[in-house]
């Protein structure tokens, strides 16, 4: 292969990015470091299939009573009345009949503690009738305590009419004298008003490592106490929000952008269930909990086991990771934010529900886009910029891009083209600098896809700011990817492409070297056509083992371990080795494909060459390399090689590894069997 400094197309530094959707417990129970499940007592159980779904209130899900020293179990009621927040109105009213009684949380797959690690616990409580002195928090398994701590209970001052006065009112005798004197003598630091919620905080330290333990909160005496918003987060959580090992896995990719929050959850299984960004910002207690769209994938109506509950039917969204945290995540990772907003329609795969384009409701969707830009970029004295500042980030987040719609397509009832026009006009009237992205639907191989491209290309000719890139999705076989390396060779360059969701799906839909090599090969075509491919992201991102609604996925994990797939390493190698422009190979890449070798070459602004090569053969392949002078290439080279690392376990992705070495190049590079190699010269 002859490598000449014959420049091809410029490569966007933000090209390789991430797509985050809250599926497979990606947020709650995943990247969000919160360990308590159903912490605010708002859980619901999802039933039904698309078009025929409903939710049943199950506020006590994930919680159970703890008897302590009593023979009678404590009473747990999930009530409303005077809530911590009217947005999430339910709370737990606990009636304990003996010392040591309380309640426990299952914490997804159980609490995992790491020896020596500290864990920050907080909760809100209100003493109704409690004669004890303290609340105790324990992490316990099989009778053994692995971490514990206590906090002193704050008691309410008894209330009577005419006693809550701001001026002195002498009353030596009378029916209220005793109450008034008690109130005056109360220790202000140890008491509160009767309706008041008190926030308690403590730190637990793990004495030993344990998995599958329970979180227990108990009372030191009988009584009635109300609880809400119970939290436990490890001290190493990044920014106090993100699970560290999962965050580090994302950071290692060096993503250029993050697309969020979806995916189908953007539209919701219904408009009521859609993702509304304004409900995800502000104080945690005021973020409205909703069932996750992926909790409704229930096909029991087609089976006989109607009484068997699906394990993830309670999958919810607490919005502990909301739009503020998404922007913060982008900032921490050095990635550009790419929010996706709905265009007034619920998920088209599931329903025809929508709001009319000329309705007041549709105007709210457009206003949400304008307000989001203000939230991200507005000054601290603006309404939404002020909220961002109040949350701890007075500086703008620097939003540059915004996607309108996810996998929508034009139909007789849904006019997505007219809706894009409305959004474009409204956004660019106020924010002409924002790059807008459109959607080409769920597939690249049907007439709806072609119809969408005709619309966007025509709009771009009439208005250069009409659309920056069009979002394309394809979940396809490895063979399709190999057969379509040249897919973008003939695309017009006026409108960019966003390969927003893609993955190679084997027959068993698992993460394997087979699928990873197909993706790496296909991505040589993406990089070669960097003049039109502006952004690209694999999908989905996360999968909590035992809680899968979709496979394959880039990163698998459980309560304490991360399993990086071969597909992850492909994305990492591409993200870590981005050139500034491609080098033309004048058909050599096409010729090499006949031998099962897929290559692309780029150059950095410092003149460093980057070769990416996929060997799909069962044997090694010696790839000759010469410079533009026709002489064999020599010198020091750094080489990264992705290979399989053993047999695939039944419940985990195929093991793989990346080896790195520095070697002296002597006119060729050896490509290992079934491998993906990156060479920097």
XYZ file of C-alpha atoms in Angstrom:
681
model
C 0.000 0.000 0.000
C 1.434 3.330 -1.077
C 0.682 6.232 1.227
C 1.017 9.672 -0.332
C 0.241 13.094 1.114
C -2.706 13.408 -1.223
C -5.371 15.025 0.908
C -8.938 13.809 0.879
C -11.568 15.301 3.180
C -11.346 17.190 6.464
C -12.348 15.210 9.545
C -14.415 16.927 12.211
C -12.709 16.603 15.625
C -16.162 15.907 17.098
C -16.932 13.095 14.642
C -16.789 10.109 17.033
C -19.216 10.503 19.901
C -21.647 8.799 22.250
C -25.388 8.244 22.231
C -26.971 8.016 25.667
C -30.484 6.662 26.077
C -31.973 5.529 29.376
C -32.467 1.912 28.302
C -31.146 -1.259 29.998
C -30.923 0.703 33.299
C -28.432 3.117 31.764
C -29.344 6.018 34.089
C -31.110 4.918 37.298
C -29.223 1.810 38.363
C -26.394 2.682 35.970
C -24.428 5.853 35.269
C -26.394 7.653 37.986
C -24.494 6.723 41.155
C -27.664 6.638 43.311
C -27.887 3.222 45.007
C -31.442 3.401 46.380
C -34.252 2.156 44.163
C -37.601 4.010 44.170
C -36.150 6.541 46.595
C -39.186 8.857 46.515
C -41.979 6.233 46.667
C -43.463 7.024 43.253
C -42.947 3.689 41.441
C -45.483 2.280 39.016
C -45.637 -1.076 37.285
C -45.889 -1.034 33.508
C -48.196 -3.356 31.628
C -49.225 -3.848 28.045
C -47.801 -3.750 24.571
C -47.466 -0.709 22.303
C -50.917 0.770 21.728
C -52.359 -1.193 24.657
C -50.492 -0.177 27.768
C -51.198 1.103 31.260
C -49.425 1.652 34.573
C -50.445 0.502 38.056
C -49.390 2.453 41.156
C -46.917 0.474 43.247
C -45.428 3.111 45.518
C -43.858 0.610 47.915
C -41.923 -1.242 45.233
C -38.351 -2.174 46.300
C -39.145 -1.581 50.002
C -40.109 -3.991 52.800
C -40.643 -3.796 56.577
C -37.947 -4.763 59.087
C -39.283 -6.207 62.340
C -36.344 -5.492 64.635
C -37.243 -6.471 68.185
C -40.969 -6.574 67.588
C -43.167 -9.551 66.862
C -45.561 -7.457 64.832
C -44.160 -6.056 61.597
C -44.153 -2.267 61.301
C -46.881 -0.720 59.201
C -45.802 0.915 55.935
C -48.301 3.263 54.286
C -47.667 5.292 51.130
C -49.624 8.470 51.595
C -50.167 12.015 50.393
C -51.231 15.104 52.313
C -48.356 17.432 53.123
C -45.604 16.173 50.807
C -41.983 17.123 50.532
C -42.833 18.172 46.961
C -46.202 18.349 45.260
C -44.460 17.150 42.076
C -43.770 13.779 43.742
C -46.583 13.720 46.315
C -46.228 10.262 47.884
C -44.197 9.505 50.973
C -43.805 6.690 53.484
C -45.664 6.794 56.802
C -43.992 4.241 59.069
C -45.628 2.994 62.256
C -43.065 1.128 64.360
C -44.271 -0.996 67.283
C -40.892 -1.675 68.865
C -37.296 -0.509 68.951
C -35.236 -1.484 65.916
C -38.143 -1.587 63.537
C -37.848 0.113 60.187
C -37.683 -0.667 56.478
C -35.240 -1.993 53.891
C -34.508 -1.307 50.234
C -33.566 -3.954 47.670
C -31.306 -1.456 45.840
C -31.558 -2.883 42.311
C -29.493 -6.085 42.668
C -28.561 -5.352 46.264
C -26.141 -2.910 47.870
C -22.492 -3.327 46.914
C -19.961 -1.878 49.340
C -16.217 -1.620 48.814
C -14.094 -1.965 51.932
C -12.976 1.419 53.230
C -15.216 3.395 50.878
C -17.411 6.108 52.342
C -21.057 6.457 51.307
C -23.123 9.624 51.675
C -26.628 8.922 52.954
C -29.421 11.472 53.107
C -33.156 11.379 53.666
C -36.044 13.598 54.668
C -38.103 12.686 57.714
C -40.890 14.104 59.857
C -41.611 12.881 63.379
C -45.358 12.490 63.879
C -45.402 10.632 67.200
C -41.930 9.442 68.067
C -40.598 9.002 71.581
C -37.152 7.840 70.540
C -33.985 9.817 69.960
C -32.353 8.598 66.756
C -32.593 6.993 63.346
C -30.095 4.307 62.393
C -28.916 3.402 58.906
C -27.285 0.031 58.269
C -26.072 -1.992 55.317
C -26.648 -5.564 56.290
C -26.487 -9.070 54.827
C -27.313 -12.379 56.490
C -27.421 -10.689 59.882
C -24.002 -9.087 59.558
C -23.609 -5.300 59.524
C -21.089 -3.936 57.004
C -21.694 -0.217 57.568
C -23.798 1.771 60.022
C -24.457 5.223 61.384
C -27.057 7.178 63.363
C -28.513 10.665 63.411
C -30.432 12.421 66.151
C -34.121 12.866 65.458
C -35.498 16.403 65.272
C -38.803 16.641 67.125
C -41.668 19.017 66.309
C -42.826 21.632 68.762
C -46.397 20.836 69.848
C -48.846 23.173 68.204
C -51.897 24.855 69.609
C -54.040 27.768 68.362
C -52.610 31.196 69.163
C -49.244 29.764 70.234
C -47.277 30.416 67.041
C -46.869 34.158 67.695
C -44.161 36.599 66.705
C -44.760 38.951 69.657
C -44.750 38.417 73.395
C -48.263 37.653 74.675
C -48.355 37.229 78.441
C -50.542 34.367 79.541
C -49.666 32.994 82.958
C -52.727 30.834 83.092
C -55.234 29.468 80.658
C -55.743 26.417 78.435
C -52.648 27.078 76.261
C -50.122 28.034 78.935
C -48.477 24.602 79.140
C -48.065 24.357 75.353
C -46.636 27.866 75.133
C -44.105 27.284 77.874
C -42.970 24.023 76.264
C -42.488 25.789 72.941
C -40.458 28.581 74.540
C -38.191 26.148 76.339
C -37.552 23.891 73.365
C -34.006 23.635 71.986
C -34.217 25.301 68.566
C -31.590 22.962 67.108
C -33.464 19.860 68.178
C -36.984 20.792 67.207
C -39.033 21.976 64.257
C -42.565 22.892 63.325
C -44.950 19.935 63.053
C -45.440 20.059 59.293
C -41.733 20.537 58.541
C -39.593 18.022 56.650
C -36.050 17.785 58.034
C -33.148 16.654 55.881
C -30.795 14.206 57.591
C -27.298 13.437 56.364
C -24.647 10.968 57.489
C -21.640 9.116 56.121
C -21.223 5.351 56.283
C -17.859 3.611 55.952
C -17.743 0.043 54.668
C -15.944 -2.262 57.103
C -15.698 -5.003 54.483
C -16.547 -5.571 50.840
C -19.994 -7.074 50.323
C -22.447 -7.602 47.461
C -26.199 -8.171 47.556
C -26.743 -6.437 50.897
C -29.772 -4.480 52.107
C -30.093 -0.817 53.026
C -31.992 -0.578 56.337
C -33.326 2.535 58.078
C -34.698 1.936 61.576
C -36.037 3.722 64.671
C -34.691 3.334 68.206
C -38.200 3.303 69.684
C -41.810 2.790 68.752
C -43.561 5.630 66.987
C -44.839 7.139 63.756
C -42.363 8.798 61.396
C -42.725 9.855 57.757
C -39.888 9.528 55.203
C -39.122 10.676 51.673
C -36.290 11.028 49.112
C -33.868 8.507 50.574
C -30.417 8.505 48.977
C -27.091 6.690 49.159
C -24.207 7.689 46.882
C -20.557 6.541 47.055
C -17.966 9.202 47.820
C -16.091 8.558 44.572
C -19.084 9.474 42.382
C -17.841 11.963 39.805
C -19.315 15.401 40.577
C -21.417 13.567 43.163
C -23.569 12.244 40.320
C -21.858 9.769 37.997
C -20.745 6.234 38.829
C -16.968 6.471 38.572
C -16.082 3.308 36.641
C -18.762 3.926 34.016
C -17.737 7.572 33.738
C -14.102 6.573 33.236
C -15.111 4.152 30.478
C -16.817 7.025 28.654
C -13.902 9.380 29.243
C -11.446 6.897 27.747
C -13.236 7.074 24.397
C -12.513 10.834 24.198
C -15.942 11.476 22.684
C -16.442 14.510 20.475
C -20.124 14.821 21.370
C -22.909 13.197 23.374
C -26.396 12.765 21.940
C -29.047 12.633 24.683
C -31.560 11.782 26.139
C -32.660 9.352 23.394
C -33.929 7.568 21.505
C -37.530 6.536 21.858
C -37.838 7.985 25.366
C -37.692 11.459 23.807
C -41.195 10.911 22.405
C -42.452 8.508 25.077
C -44.907 5.659 24.744
C -47.457 8.478 24.982
C -47.123 12.252 25.075
C -47.744 12.144 28.814
C -44.804 9.745 29.111
C -42.458 11.781 26.899
C -39.197 13.268 28.088
C -39.841 16.862 29.177
C -36.525 18.541 29.933
C -38.038 21.188 32.205
C -39.169 18.418 34.568
C -35.558 17.218 34.907
C -33.878 20.370 36.221
C -33.957 22.213 39.518
C -33.987 20.600 42.972
C -33.994 16.792 42.963
C -37.185 16.643 45.016
C -39.021 18.642 42.343
C -38.090 16.452 39.379
C -41.204 14.541 38.386
C -40.716 10.776 38.456
C -42.259 8.870 35.521
C -42.271 5.263 34.329
C -39.630 4.600 31.702
C -40.935 3.833 28.218
C -38.929 0.601 28.298
C -40.964 -0.643 31.287
C -43.877 -1.249 28.916
C -42.322 -3.969 26.754
C -44.715 -6.546 28.216
C -45.884 -9.333 25.934
C -47.599 -11.458 28.601
C -50.882 -11.094 26.684
C -49.372 -13.467 24.143
C -48.406 -16.048 26.764
C -50.085 -18.097 29.463
C -47.983 -16.877 32.410
C -50.092 -13.785 33.026
C -49.310 -13.778 36.748
C -45.542 -13.794 36.253
C -44.224 -10.285 36.666
C -41.444 -8.991 34.473
C -38.421 -8.012 36.570
C -38.125 -4.573 34.952
C -41.780 -3.578 34.771
C -41.039 -0.948 37.450
C -38.237 0.662 35.430
C -38.551 4.381 36.096
C -36.896 7.730 35.550
C -36.067 9.690 38.677
C -34.160 12.260 36.585
C -31.250 12.279 38.997
C -29.464 12.649 35.691
C -31.461 15.404 34.052
C -30.574 17.967 31.417
C -28.293 19.886 33.783
C -26.339 16.711 34.519
C -26.208 15.802 30.818
C -24.641 19.170 30.041
C -22.284 18.721 32.990
C -21.318 15.257 31.737
C -20.465 16.711 28.334
C -18.327 19.381 29.971
C -16.487 16.862 32.142
C -15.797 14.632 29.134
C -14.820 17.486 26.828
C -17.685 16.563 24.479
C -20.141 18.831 22.707
C -23.762 18.451 23.859
C -26.319 17.336 21.269
C -29.798 17.365 22.860
C -32.694 15.751 21.005
C -36.143 17.309 21.409
C -39.540 15.963 20.436
C -41.575 17.600 17.702
C -45.036 17.070 19.139
C -45.528 13.362 18.496
C -45.213 10.264 20.649
C -43.109 7.310 19.459
C -44.314 6.394 15.958
C -43.479 2.743 16.506
C -46.067 2.639 19.270
C -48.820 5.159 18.590
C -50.211 7.836 16.290
C -50.665 10.276 19.204
C -49.572 13.819 18.370
C -50.507 17.461 18.837
C -51.687 19.409 15.748
C -49.074 21.687 14.250
C -51.326 24.742 14.551
C -52.231 24.120 18.186
C -51.117 25.925 21.312
C -49.638 22.630 22.491
C -47.274 22.530 19.519
C -46.145 26.068 20.297
C -45.092 24.777 23.706
C -42.798 22.224 22.057
C -41.151 24.997 20.037
C -40.863 27.218 23.107
C -39.202 24.345 24.958
C -36.447 24.408 22.333
C -35.910 28.141 22.761
C -35.927 27.850 26.542
C -33.450 24.964 26.431
C -30.975 27.079 24.483
C -31.398 29.818 27.070
C -30.881 27.290 29.862
C -27.638 26.121 28.245
C -26.256 29.404 26.959
C -28.228 32.280 28.463
C -26.826 34.823 30.907
C -27.245 34.266 34.618
C -29.805 37.064 34.804
C -32.141 35.396 32.277
C -34.966 33.131 33.455
C -33.525 29.788 32.378
C -29.893 30.846 32.502
C -30.625 31.953 36.039
C -31.837 28.472 36.930
C -28.631 27.003 35.501
C -26.620 29.450 37.608
C -28.660 28.613 40.709
C -27.907 24.936 40.120
C -24.195 25.713 40.272
C -23.064 26.651 36.766
C -23.180 30.410 36.138
C -21.073 30.057 32.981
C -22.858 28.960 29.769
C -22.500 25.339 28.688
C -21.760 26.351 25.091
C -24.552 24.526 23.269
C -23.940 24.587 19.491
C -26.205 21.848 18.122
C -29.816 20.773 18.584
C -31.619 17.793 17.024
C -35.321 18.058 16.235
C -37.064 14.696 16.388
C -35.885 11.111 16.728
C -36.655 8.505 14.043
C -39.705 10.394 12.810
C -40.971 9.945 9.279
C -43.532 11.772 7.154
C -47.019 10.189 7.083
C -50.552 11.274 6.253
C -51.127 12.169 9.905
C -47.673 13.383 10.998
C -46.217 16.304 9.046
C -42.602 16.177 10.255
C -41.360 18.352 7.392
C -43.642 21.257 8.260
C -42.690 20.846 11.911
C -38.991 21.062 11.127
C -39.663 24.309 9.250
C -41.488 25.767 12.277
C -38.642 24.821 14.626
C -35.964 26.111 12.241
C -37.653 29.472 11.792
C -38.282 29.962 15.507
C -34.804 28.899 16.645
C -32.829 30.797 14.024
C -34.847 33.950 14.527
C -33.409 34.139 18.042
C -30.310 31.924 17.826
C -28.984 31.919 14.233
C -25.733 30.281 15.349
C -27.355 27.008 16.497
C -26.816 24.079 14.129
C -30.043 22.102 13.701
C -30.212 18.406 12.872
C -33.078 16.617 11.155
C -34.227 13.004 11.119
C -34.412 10.500 8.260
C -36.492 7.933 10.140
C -35.577 4.488 11.479
C -34.042 2.941 8.343
C -31.818 3.849 5.410
C -33.441 1.441 2.965
C -36.967 2.601 2.196
C -38.806 5.322 0.324
C -39.486 7.349 3.472
C -35.753 7.783 3.904
C -35.371 9.069 0.337
C -38.352 11.392 0.812
C -36.742 12.894 3.912
C -33.437 13.523 2.150
C -35.201 15.217 -0.759
C -36.881 17.550 1.732
C -33.717 18.475 3.634
C -31.583 18.964 0.532
C -34.190 21.187 -1.067
C -34.532 23.217 2.133
C -30.763 23.610 2.381
C -30.546 24.996 -1.164
C -33.110 27.653 -0.323
C -31.741 28.360 3.173
C -28.083 27.524 4.014
C -28.920 27.257 7.714
C -31.891 24.956 7.202
C -30.166 21.815 8.487
C -26.625 20.930 9.512
C -26.905 17.156 9.334
C -29.574 14.465 9.023
C -29.789 11.686 11.598
C -29.651 8.184 10.088
C -30.128 4.923 11.993
C -29.276 1.375 11.015
C -29.207 -1.812 13.032
C -28.012 -4.297 10.455
C -26.153 -7.560 9.965
C -22.344 -7.681 9.792
C -22.688 -8.688 6.138
C -24.668 -5.510 5.400
C -21.866 -3.418 6.824
C -19.207 -5.176 4.774
C -21.370 -4.820 1.664
C -21.918 -1.095 2.246
C -18.440 0.267 2.930
C -18.970 2.608 -0.037
C -22.435 3.654 1.142
C -21.509 7.329 1.474
C -19.042 7.609 -1.414
C -21.596 9.208 -3.704
C -23.549 11.265 -1.131
C -23.812 14.977 -2.001
C -21.789 17.057 0.455
C -24.175 20.021 0.912
C -25.962 18.436 3.903
C -24.067 16.449 6.502
C -24.889 12.984 7.819
C -25.250 12.079 11.476
C -24.911 8.320 11.895
C -26.807 8.636 15.140
C -27.569 4.998 15.943
C -25.851 2.015 14.384
C -24.634 -1.444 15.317
C -23.926 -4.760 13.626
C -26.435 -7.341 14.849
C -25.411 -10.972 14.661
C -28.138 -13.618 14.666
C -27.950 -13.992 18.446
C -27.647 -10.193 18.950
C -24.596 -10.425 21.177
C -21.442 -8.342 21.487
C -18.741 -10.291 19.695
C -15.583 -9.751 17.660
C -17.638 -10.670 14.613
C -19.880 -7.629 15.051
C -17.040 -5.375 16.227
C -14.879 -6.062 13.173
C -17.841 -5.389 10.877
C -18.372 -2.039 12.605
C -14.673 -1.189 12.409
C -14.698 -1.999 8.687
C -17.835 0.061 8.082
C -16.290 2.955 9.961
C -13.390 3.028 7.495
C -16.086 4.087 5.022
C -17.378 6.703 7.464
C -13.911 8.150 7.949
C -13.109 8.062 4.238
C -16.271 10.146 3.694
C -15.639 12.557 6.568
C -16.631 15.402 4.277
C -20.263 14.347 4.655
C -20.171 12.264 7.867
C -20.164 14.948 10.540
C -21.070 12.812 13.567
C -21.305 9.098 14.381
C -22.352 7.186 17.512
C -22.883 3.498 18.296
C -26.120 2.464 20.021
C -27.163 1.618 22.657
C -24.463 2.644 25.104
C -25.139 0.773 28.369
C -26.555 -2.563 29.514
C -26.956 -3.598 33.154
C -26.610 -7.373 33.189
C -29.953 -8.962 34.011
C -31.899 -5.850 33.015
C -31.717 -5.818 29.229
C -34.430 -4.500 26.975
C -32.102 -4.350 23.965
C -28.939 -6.055 22.786
C -26.181 -5.672 21.737
C -24.781 -2.751 23.741
C -21.407 -1.058 23.977
C -20.742 -1.272 27.739
C -22.061 -3.998 30.044
C -21.954 -3.715 33.824
C -23.317 -5.093 37.076
C -23.373 -3.682 40.604
C -19.592 -3.215 40.751
C -17.911 -4.372 37.534
C -17.680 -3.039 33.994
C -17.397 -5.340 30.981
C -15.965 -3.536 27.962
C -17.076 -5.148 24.719
C -15.058 -5.533 21.510
C -17.470 -2.959 20.073
C -16.434 -0.534 22.816
C -12.780 -0.906 21.904
C -13.541 -0.175 18.245
C -15.176 3.100 19.273
C -12.326 3.899 21.656
C -9.659 3.297 19.019
C -11.493 5.507 16.539
C -12.140 8.198 19.153
C -8.527 8.216 20.344
C -7.039 8.349 16.855
C -8.792 11.066 14.887
C -6.788 12.694 12.105
C -7.365 16.160 10.702
C -7.935 15.017 7.138
C -8.048 11.766 5.177
C -5.456 10.682 2.657
C -6.638 9.375 -0.696
C -5.702 5.792 -1.461
C -6.703 5.878 -5.149
C -8.545 2.577 -5.086
C -5.988 0.645 -3.042
C -8.538 0.299 -0.242
C -11.047 -1.163 -2.700
C -8.478 -3.678 -3.920
C -7.550 -4.708 -0.368
C -11.194 -5.495 0.423
C -10.941 -8.409 -2.002
C -8.465 -9.905 0.456
C -10.680 -9.222 3.488
C -8.689 -6.144 4.538
C -10.408 -2.812 5.217
C -8.278 0.314 5.614
C -8.368 4.075 5.979
C -5.487 6.516 6.382
C -5.534 10.003 7.859
C -2.995 12.619 8.873
C -2.846 14.928 11.866
C -2.010 18.613 11.662
C 1.455 17.670 12.981
C 2.076 15.387 10.021
C 1.566 12.097 11.875
C 0.016 9.309 9.801
C -2.778 7.170 11.244
C -3.554 3.840 9.600
C -6.657 1.895 10.645
C -6.835 -1.657 9.310
C -9.304 -4.508 9.829
C -8.215 -8.067 9.058
C -11.270 -10.315 8.721
C -9.216 -13.410 7.845
C -8.419 -16.372 10.074
C -4.728 -15.902 9.354
C -2.276 -13.027 9.718
C -1.880 -10.609 6.816
C 1.357 -8.825 5.965
C 0.515 -5.372 4.654
C 3.395 -3.765 2.691
C 3.669 0.010 3.209
C 5.630 2.490 1.151
C 5.795 6.259 1.061
C 5.018 8.567 -1.830
C 8.635 8.195 -2.958
C 8.013 4.496 -3.554
C 10.402 3.464 -0.777
C 9.405 1.097 2.047
C 8.202 2.998 5.093
C 10.539 2.826 8.061
C 10.841 4.422 11.452
C 9.226 4.211 14.847
C 5.538 3.337 14.944
C 3.037 2.976 17.762
C 0.608 0.124 17.267
C -2.685 -0.791 18.960
C -4.279 -4.179 18.223
C -7.781 -5.325 19.192
C -8.161 -9.110 19.387
C -10.400 -11.650 21.073
C -9.314 -12.801 24.529
C -11.161 -16.073 25.040
C -14.463 -17.838 24.733
C -17.662 -15.887 25.182
C -19.439 -16.529 28.532
C -23.161 -17.244 28.360
C -24.222 -14.059 30.145
C -21.503 -11.580 29.170
C -19.915 -10.108 26.037
C -17.053 -11.843 24.278
C -13.774 -11.042 26.064
C -11.339 -8.926 24.096
C -8.196 -6.886 24.681
C -6.187 -4.083 23.145
C -2.424 -4.426 23.200
C -0.143 -1.459 22.647
C 3.480 -1.496 21.565
C 6.152 0.604 19.916
C 8.083 -1.007 17.085
C 10.450 -0.228 14.249
C 8.568 -0.246 10.962
C 10.478 -2.061 8.230
C 8.342 -1.683 5.138
C 5.239 -3.555 6.321
C 2.887 -4.139 9.213
C 1.604 -7.535 10.288
C -2.154 -7.626 10.879
C -3.145 -10.327 13.354
C -5.967 -12.754 12.443
C -9.479 -11.389 13.105
C -8.200 -8.083 14.436
C -8.489 -4.315 14.241
C -5.164 -2.470 14.173
C -4.300 1.208 14.520
C -0.805 2.377 13.532
C 0.575 5.863 14.141
C 3.732 6.759 12.235
